């Protein structure tokens, strides 16, 4: 056989669906094996201190102070 006779035979083999499917599957297998062998788990992110994220102090509301039970009338009694 001459080279001119081999070319249609080679093209016929390369165009076969079984050959194309096998090549695709082997590429996927090789890529997956490469991923597994080179996989490195990312280090966990350091947790920030909770004190740094503390909520701001609540606003102090002006409240009328009620007189204690022992005091009658609060400031009026003092006068």
Short mmCIF file of N, CA, C and O in Angstrom, two decimals:
data_model
loop_
_atom_site.label_atom_id
_atom_site.label_comp_id
_atom_site.label_asym_id
_atom_site.label_seq_id
_atom_site.Cartn_x
_atom_site.Cartn_y
_atom_site.Cartn_z
N UNK A 1 0.84 -1.19 0.00
CA UNK A 1 0.00 0.00 0.00
C UNK A 1 0.89 1.25 0.00
O UNK A 1 1.90 1.29 0.68
N UNK A 2 0.41 2.22 -0.70
CA UNK A 2 1.14 3.48 -0.75
C UNK A 2 0.55 4.46 0.26
O UNK A 2 -0.51 4.22 0.86
N UNK A 3 1.23 5.58 0.44
CA UNK A 3 0.79 6.59 1.41
C UNK A 3 -0.58 7.13 0.98
O UNK A 3 -1.43 7.41 1.83
N UNK A 4 -0.83 7.27 -0.30
CA UNK A 4 -2.11 7.76 -0.78
C UNK A 4 -3.25 6.83 -0.40
O UNK A 4 -4.37 7.26 -0.23
N UNK A 5 -2.98 5.57 -0.27
CA UNK A 5 -4.01 4.60 0.13
C UNK A 5 -4.23 4.61 1.65
O UNK A 5 -5.30 4.27 2.12
N UNK A 6 -3.20 5.00 2.41
CA UNK A 6 -3.31 5.04 3.88
C UNK A 6 -4.15 6.23 4.36
O UNK A 6 -4.81 6.15 5.39
N UNK A 7 -4.08 7.34 3.64
CA UNK A 7 -4.76 8.56 4.10
C UNK A 7 -6.26 8.34 4.26
O UNK A 7 -6.83 8.69 5.30
N UNK A 8 -7.00 7.77 3.30
CA UNK A 8 -8.44 7.54 3.52
C UNK A 8 -8.70 6.56 4.67
O UNK A 8 -9.67 6.72 5.42
N UNK A 9 -7.82 5.59 4.83
CA UNK A 9 -7.98 4.62 5.93
C UNK A 9 -7.80 5.32 7.28
O UNK A 9 -8.59 5.12 8.20
N UNK A 10 -6.77 6.16 7.41
CA UNK A 10 -6.52 6.90 8.66
C UNK A 10 -7.69 7.84 8.95
O UNK A 10 -8.17 7.93 10.10
N UNK A 11 -8.16 8.58 7.95
CA UNK A 11 -9.29 9.47 8.15
C UNK A 11 -10.56 8.71 8.53
O UNK A 11 -11.35 9.18 9.36
N UNK A 12 -10.74 7.55 7.96
CA UNK A 12 -11.90 6.72 8.30
C UNK A 12 -11.86 6.27 9.76
O UNK A 12 -12.88 6.26 10.45
N UNK A 13 -10.67 5.94 10.25
CA UNK A 13 -10.52 5.52 11.64
C UNK A 13 -10.75 6.72 12.57
O UNK A 13 -11.44 6.61 13.58
N UNK A 14 -10.16 7.87 12.25
CA UNK A 14 -10.28 9.04 13.11
C UNK A 14 -11.70 9.60 13.13
O UNK A 14 -12.10 10.22 14.11
N UNK A 15 -12.48 9.39 12.09
CA UNK A 15 -13.86 9.88 12.04
C UNK A 15 -14.85 8.91 12.69
O UNK A 15 -16.01 9.28 12.86
N UNK A 16 -14.39 7.74 13.08
CA UNK A 16 -15.28 6.75 13.69
C UNK A 16 -15.75 7.28 15.06
O UNK A 16 -14.97 7.80 15.85
N UNK A 17 -17.04 7.15 15.33
CA UNK A 17 -17.63 7.66 16.57
C UNK A 17 -17.04 6.98 17.81
O UNK A 17 -16.92 7.61 18.87
N UNK A 18 -16.67 5.74 17.71
CA UNK A 18 -16.07 5.04 18.86
C UNK A 18 -14.70 5.61 19.21
O UNK A 18 -14.36 5.74 20.38
N UNK A 19 -13.93 5.98 18.20
CA UNK A 19 -12.61 6.56 18.44
C UNK A 19 -12.77 7.96 19.06
O UNK A 19 -12.08 8.30 20.03
N UNK A 20 -13.68 8.74 18.53
CA UNK A 20 -13.91 10.09 19.05
C UNK A 20 -14.40 10.01 20.51
O UNK A 20 -13.92 10.74 21.38
N UNK A 21 -15.34 9.12 20.78
CA UNK A 21 -15.84 8.95 22.15
C UNK A 21 -14.75 8.51 23.11
O UNK A 21 -14.67 9.01 24.25
N UNK A 22 -13.92 7.59 22.68
CA UNK A 22 -12.83 7.11 23.54
C UNK A 22 -11.84 8.22 23.85
O UNK A 22 -11.38 8.36 24.98
N UNK A 23 -11.52 9.03 22.87
CA UNK A 23 -10.59 10.14 23.08
C UNK A 23 -11.17 11.14 24.08
O UNK A 23 -10.48 11.60 25.00
N UNK A 24 -12.45 11.47 23.93
CA UNK A 24 -13.08 12.42 24.85
C UNK A 24 -13.10 11.87 26.27
O UNK A 24 -12.77 12.58 27.23
N UNK A 25 -13.46 10.61 26.42
CA UNK A 25 -13.50 10.00 27.76
C UNK A 25 -12.10 9.96 28.37
O UNK A 25 -11.92 10.26 29.56
N UNK A 26 -11.10 9.62 27.60
CA UNK A 26 -9.74 9.56 28.13
C UNK A 26 -9.23 10.95 28.53
O UNK A 26 -8.53 11.08 29.53
N UNK A 27 -9.59 11.97 27.78
CA UNK A 27 -9.19 13.33 28.17
C UNK A 27 -9.83 13.70 29.51
O UNK A 27 -9.16 14.26 30.38
N UNK A 28 -11.10 13.37 29.68
CA UNK A 28 -11.77 13.64 30.96
C UNK A 28 -11.13 12.87 32.12
O UNK A 28 -10.95 13.43 33.20
N UNK A 29 -10.80 11.61 31.89
CA UNK A 29 -10.17 10.80 32.94
C UNK A 29 -8.80 11.37 33.32
O UNK A 29 -8.46 11.47 34.50
N UNK A 30 -8.03 11.75 32.33
CA UNK A 30 -6.69 12.29 32.60
C UNK A 30 -6.79 13.62 33.35
O UNK A 30 -6.05 13.86 34.30
N UNK A 31 -7.73 14.49 32.95
CA UNK A 31 -7.90 15.77 33.64
C UNK A 31 -8.36 15.56 35.08
O UNK A 31 -7.91 16.26 35.99
N UNK A 32 -9.24 14.60 35.31
CA UNK A 32 -9.69 14.32 36.67
C UNK A 32 -8.55 13.77 37.52
O UNK A 32 -8.38 14.16 38.68
N UNK A 33 -7.74 12.89 36.95
CA UNK A 33 -6.60 12.34 37.69
C UNK A 33 -5.60 13.44 38.02
O UNK A 33 -5.05 13.47 39.13
N UNK A 34 -5.39 14.36 37.11
CA UNK A 34 -4.49 15.48 37.36
C UNK A 34 -5.04 16.35 38.49
O UNK A 34 -4.30 16.79 39.37
N UNK A 35 -6.35 16.59 38.49
CA UNK A 35 -6.98 17.38 39.54
C UNK A 35 -6.82 16.71 40.91
O UNK A 35 -6.49 17.36 41.90
N UNK A 36 -7.03 15.41 40.97
CA UNK A 36 -6.93 14.69 42.23
C UNK A 36 -5.50 14.69 42.75
O UNK A 36 -5.26 14.89 43.94
N UNK A 37 -4.53 14.52 41.88
CA UNK A 37 -3.15 14.44 42.33
C UNK A 37 -2.58 15.79 42.73
O UNK A 37 -1.68 15.86 43.56
N UNK A 38 -3.10 16.89 42.16
CA UNK A 38 -2.56 18.21 42.48
C UNK A 38 -3.45 19.00 43.42
O UNK A 38 -3.16 20.16 43.70
N UNK A 39 -4.51 18.40 43.94
CA UNK A 39 -5.46 19.12 44.80
C UNK A 39 -4.82 19.46 46.14
O UNK A 39 -4.19 18.62 46.78
N UNK A 40 -4.97 20.71 46.54
CA UNK A 40 -4.52 21.15 47.85
C UNK A 40 -5.68 21.89 48.49
O UNK A 40 -6.22 22.82 47.90
N UNK A 41 -6.02 21.49 49.69
CA UNK A 41 -7.13 22.13 50.38
C UNK A 41 -6.71 23.54 50.80
O UNK A 41 -5.62 23.74 51.31
N UNK A 42 -7.59 24.49 50.58
CA UNK A 42 -7.30 25.87 50.95
C UNK A 42 -7.27 25.97 52.48
O UNK A 42 -8.11 25.37 53.16
N UNK A 43 -6.33 26.73 53.01
CA UNK A 43 -6.31 26.88 54.47
C UNK A 43 -7.54 27.65 54.93
O UNK A 43 -8.02 28.53 54.22
N UNK A 44 -8.05 27.33 56.12
CA UNK A 44 -9.24 28.04 56.59
C UNK A 44 -8.93 29.51 56.85
O UNK A 44 -7.82 29.86 57.26
N UNK A 45 -9.92 30.34 56.62
CA UNK A 45 -9.73 31.77 56.84
C UNK A 45 -9.69 32.02 58.34
O UNK A 45 -10.47 31.43 59.09
N UNK A 46 -8.79 32.86 58.79
CA UNK A 46 -8.73 33.14 60.23
C UNK A 46 -10.00 33.87 60.67
O UNK A 46 -10.48 34.77 59.99
N UNK A 47 -10.51 33.43 61.82
CA UNK A 47 -11.73 34.05 62.33
C UNK A 47 -11.37 35.36 63.02
O UNK A 47 -10.40 35.43 63.76
N UNK A 48 -12.16 36.36 62.77
CA UNK A 48 -11.93 37.64 63.39
C UNK A 48 -12.48 37.60 64.81
O UNK A 48 -13.45 36.91 65.09
N UNK A 49 -11.84 38.34 65.68
CA UNK A 49 -12.26 38.37 67.07
C UNK A 49 -13.65 38.98 67.18
O UNK A 49 -13.99 39.93 66.48
N UNK A 50 -14.46 38.41 68.04
CA UNK A 50 -15.82 38.91 68.20
C UNK A 50 -15.82 40.30 68.81
O UNK A 50 -16.72 41.08 68.60
N UNK A 51 -14.81 40.63 69.61
CA UNK A 51 -14.75 41.94 70.24
C UNK A 51 -14.61 43.03 69.19
O UNK A 51 -15.10 44.13 69.35
N UNK A 52 -13.94 42.72 68.11
CA UNK A 52 -13.75 43.71 67.04
C UNK A 52 -15.07 43.99 66.34
O UNK A 52 -15.28 45.07 65.82
N UNK A 53 -15.95 43.03 66.33
CA UNK A 53 -17.23 43.20 65.66
C UNK A 53 -18.34 43.56 66.64
O UNK A 53 -19.50 43.47 66.31
N UNK A 54 -17.99 43.96 67.84
CA UNK A 54 -19.00 44.27 68.84
C UNK A 54 -19.90 45.40 68.35
O UNK A 54 -19.44 46.35 67.73
N UNK A 55 -21.16 45.27 68.65
CA UNK A 55 -22.12 46.29 68.23
C UNK A 55 -21.88 47.56 69.03
O UNK A 55 -21.43 47.51 70.17
N UNK A 56 -22.17 48.70 68.43
CA UNK A 56 -21.98 49.94 69.16
C UNK A 56 -22.90 49.98 70.38
O UNK A 56 -23.96 49.37 70.40
N UNK A 57 -22.47 50.73 71.38
CA UNK A 57 -23.25 50.82 72.62
C UNK A 57 -24.62 51.40 72.31
O UNK A 57 -24.76 52.31 71.50
N UNK A 58 -25.66 50.87 72.94
CA UNK A 58 -27.00 51.39 72.67
C UNK A 58 -27.11 52.83 73.14
O UNK A 58 -26.47 53.24 74.11
N UNK A 59 -27.90 53.58 72.45
CA UNK A 59 -28.07 54.98 72.79
C UNK A 59 -28.80 55.08 74.13
O UNK A 59 -29.74 54.34 74.39
N UNK A 60 -28.33 56.00 74.93
CA UNK A 60 -28.96 56.20 76.22
C UNK A 60 -30.18 57.10 76.02
O UNK A 60 -30.08 58.17 75.46
N UNK A 61 -31.29 56.62 76.46
CA UNK A 61 -32.52 57.39 76.33
C UNK A 61 -32.75 58.14 77.63
O UNK A 61 -32.46 57.64 78.71
N UNK A 62 -33.29 59.31 77.49
CA UNK A 62 -33.60 60.08 78.68
C UNK A 62 -34.90 59.55 79.27
O UNK A 62 -35.93 59.56 78.63
N UNK A 63 -34.79 59.04 80.46
CA UNK A 63 -35.96 58.49 81.14
C UNK A 63 -36.17 59.27 82.43
O UNK A 63 -35.21 59.68 83.08
N UNK A 64 -37.40 59.44 82.76
CA UNK A 64 -37.68 60.06 84.04
C UNK A 64 -37.43 59.01 85.11
O UNK A 64 -37.95 57.89 85.01
N UNK A 65 -36.64 59.39 86.06
CA UNK A 65 -36.36 58.46 87.13
C UNK A 65 -37.53 58.45 88.10
O UNK A 65 -37.98 59.48 88.56
N UNK A 66 -37.99 57.29 88.37
CA UNK A 66 -39.09 57.16 89.31
C UNK A 66 -38.51 57.12 90.72
O UNK A 66 -37.47 56.52 90.94
N UNK A 67 -39.17 57.75 91.66
CA UNK A 67 -38.65 57.71 93.03
C UNK A 67 -38.72 56.30 93.59
O UNK A 67 -39.59 55.51 93.23
N UNK A 68 -37.76 55.99 94.42
CA UNK A 68 -37.74 54.68 95.05
C UNK A 68 -38.91 54.55 95.99
O UNK A 68 -39.55 55.54 96.37
N UNK A 69 -39.23 53.37 96.39
CA UNK A 69 -40.39 53.13 97.25
C UNK A 69 -40.28 53.87 98.57
O UNK A 69 -41.25 54.35 99.12
N UNK A 70 -39.09 54.02 99.11
CA UNK A 70 -38.89 54.67 100.39
C UNK A 70 -39.02 56.18 100.31
O UNK A 70 -39.24 56.87 101.29
N UNK A 71 -38.92 56.75 99.10
CA UNK A 71 -38.98 58.20 98.95
C UNK A 71 -40.37 58.57 98.47
O UNK A 71 -40.90 57.97 97.56
N UNK A 72 -40.91 59.55 99.06
CA UNK A 72 -42.24 60.00 98.66
C UNK A 72 -42.10 61.27 97.86
O UNK A 72 -41.61 62.28 98.34
N UNK A 73 -42.51 61.23 96.62
CA UNK A 73 -42.53 62.43 95.80
C UNK A 73 -41.22 62.76 95.13
O UNK A 73 -41.14 63.74 94.41
N UNK A 74 -40.15 62.07 95.35
CA UNK A 74 -38.90 62.31 94.68
C UNK A 74 -38.30 63.64 95.05
O UNK A 74 -38.07 63.92 96.19
N UNK A 75 -38.07 64.52 94.08
CA UNK A 75 -37.42 65.79 94.32
C UNK A 75 -38.34 66.77 95.04
O UNK A 75 -37.90 67.64 95.76
N UNK A 76 -39.63 66.64 94.82
CA UNK A 76 -40.57 67.53 95.50
C UNK A 76 -40.50 67.35 97.00
O UNK A 76 -40.65 68.27 97.77
N UNK A 77 -40.24 66.14 97.46
CA UNK A 77 -40.15 65.87 98.89
C UNK A 77 -38.89 66.48 99.46
O UNK A 77 -38.83 66.82 100.63
N UNK A 78 -37.84 66.61 98.63
CA UNK A 78 -36.56 67.17 99.10
C UNK A 78 -36.68 68.67 99.35
O UNK A 78 -35.98 69.22 100.16
N UNK A 79 -37.55 69.37 98.66
CA UNK A 79 -37.68 70.83 98.80
C UNK A 79 -38.27 71.24 100.07
O UNK A 79 -38.87 70.98 100.88
#
